[in-house]
């Protein structure tokens, strides 16, 4: 069995599939009474999907995601006040976009009949031996090692999707993120990769025992960045714009790009409507003053200088409490040792 992070064949250059398919999927080149579709030189894989073919299904997924976002009931928050609805929407968007990406990939993968997409009951055990192996060894040195999925484990990992290419006898563990920007300076990304690699070592046995004797001899892991920032295949990071190569289907990246564009428009409309409710937006500043009973807030601070502000500040009587002369030289002596108690906070005893 081979386990490794995903990579492309040596020398192969990843081009922008989104741009290519968007350009040619909507055109045909007439030759007499007939026509031809995409030029063969632009085709990288034997299977292809066009957005027009899946538009109805993807629009339905977007509608469901937007409905779920809008239906959320925020919990009252004293700090956020009536802006809590906006904060609730933003949090819901982050969660629902990830789910939307998973559902869209599942739908688009159907264009390749060799692909089996697993989405249910994907609770892979984090076998202790696998965790120790990936923690103490280079990933490339673990090639060929397969572990029993029923061995002693320390928790579990649930991937977003498991794709099985039956023609290649290869399984892919995918974790789709709406954006990896928040993972930049934290250890969470390394922890995620550790779990994915440990799961990869038991996946062949898990598939055979839990998925009707489904057999694979290669397992590859990939974290897919929905924001399509620069990828790092050696570290298992893939841009969403490169997903055609994972599914071996031309046009998936273009469909996903259009999906995110339409979803983004709907989300922004939802946020704008909620923001107007929260702010009670009116046409101009004069009307805003009438509504709120106060002049507009100077967001850049007062126009006065610091010296002017200091001169205008009310002066308080000096009661001598800040007189530095009250400190005696004797106070420089070292304090007497005292017994310090540490522990969890408790209610103070009543006297």
JSON list of N, CA and C in Angstrom, two decimals, residues 4 88 115 128 211 236 251 269 301 306 315 330:
[
{"chain": "A", "resi": 4, "resn": "UNK", "atom": "N", "xyz": [0.65, 8.73, 0.79]},
{"chain": "A", "resi": 4, "resn": "UNK", "atom": "CA", "xyz": [1.42, 9.96, 0.64]},
{"chain": "A", "resi": 4, "resn": "UNK", "atom": "C", "xyz": [0.48, 11.12, 0.37]},
{"chain": "A", "resi": 88, "resn": "UNK", "atom": "N", "xyz": [-24.07, 36.64, 13.83]},
{"chain": "A", "resi": 88, "resn": "UNK", "atom": "CA", "xyz": [-24.59, 35.28, 13.68]},
{"chain": "A", "resi": 88, "resn": "UNK", "atom": "C", "xyz": [-24.55, 34.84, 12.22]},
{"chain": "A", "resi": 115, "resn": "UNK", "atom": "N", "xyz": [-15.30, 7.21, -10.02]},
{"chain": "A", "resi": 115, "resn": "UNK", "atom": "CA", "xyz": [-15.17, 7.81, -8.69]},
{"chain": "A", "resi": 115, "resn": "UNK", "atom": "C", "xyz": [-16.34, 7.41, -7.81]},
{"chain": "A", "resi": 128, "resn": "UNK", "atom": "N", "xyz": [-3.25, 4.45, 17.78]},
{"chain": "A", "resi": 128, "resn": "UNK", "atom": "CA", "xyz": [-2.07, 4.94, 18.50]},
{"chain": "A", "resi": 128, "resn": "UNK", "atom": "C", "xyz": [-0.79, 4.69, 17.71]},
{"chain": "A", "resi": 211, "resn": "UNK", "atom": "N", "xyz": [-16.88, -0.82, 3.99]},
{"chain": "A", "resi": 211, "resn": "UNK", "atom": "CA", "xyz": [-17.44, -0.38, 2.72]},
{"chain": "A", "resi": 211, "resn": "UNK", "atom": "C", "xyz": [-17.51, -1.51, 1.70]},
{"chain": "A", "resi": 236, "resn": "UNK", "atom": "N", "xyz": [0.76, 18.78, 1.09]},
{"chain": "A", "resi": 236, "resn": "UNK", "atom": "CA", "xyz": [-0.62, 18.33, 1.04]},
{"chain": "A", "resi": 236, "resn": "UNK", "atom": "C", "xyz": [-1.65, 19.43, 0.84]},
{"chain": "A", "resi": 251, "resn": "UNK", "atom": "N", "xyz": [-13.28, 20.81, -15.98]},
{"chain": "A", "resi": 251, "resn": "UNK", "atom": "CA", "xyz": [-14.41, 21.70, -15.77]},
{"chain": "A", "resi": 251, "resn": "UNK", "atom": "C", "xyz": [-14.89, 21.80, -14.34]},
{"chain": "A", "resi": 269, "resn": "UNK", "atom": "N", "xyz": [-25.90, 40.02, -0.26]},
{"chain": "A", "resi": 269, "resn": "UNK", "atom": "CA", "xyz": [-27.25, 40.59, -0.23]},
{"chain": "A", "resi": 269, "resn": "UNK", "atom": "C", "xyz": [-27.90, 40.38, 1.13]},
{"chain": "A", "resi": 301, "resn": "UNK", "atom": "N", "xyz": [-11.60, 60.31, 14.84]},
{"chain": "A", "resi": 301, "resn": "UNK", "atom": "CA", "xyz": [-11.21, 60.96, 16.08]},
{"chain": "A", "resi": 301, "resn": "UNK", "atom": "C", "xyz": [-11.44, 62.46, 16.01]},
{"chain": "A", "resi": 306, "resn": "UNK", "atom": "N", "xyz": [-3.67, 67.06, 20.75]},
{"chain": "A", "resi": 306, "resn": "UNK", "atom": "CA", "xyz": [-3.60, 66.50, 22.10]},
{"chain": "A", "resi": 306, "resn": "UNK", "atom": "C", "xyz": [-3.49, 67.60, 23.15]},
{"chain": "A", "resi": 315, "resn": "UNK", "atom": "N", "xyz": [-9.84, 69.94, 35.45]},
{"chain": "A", "resi": 315, "resn": "UNK", "atom": "CA", "xyz": [-8.76, 69.68, 36.41]},
{"chain": "A", "resi": 315, "resn": "UNK", "atom": "C", "xyz": [-9.35, 69.24, 37.74]},
{"chain": "A", "resi": 330, "resn": "UNK", "atom": "N", "xyz": [12.89, 53.07, 53.81]},
{"chain": "A", "resi": 330, "resn": "UNK", "atom": "CA", "xyz": [12.81, 51.76, 54.46]},
{"chain": "A", "resi": 330, "resn": "UNK", "atom": "C", "xyz": [12.05, 50.73, 53.64]}
]
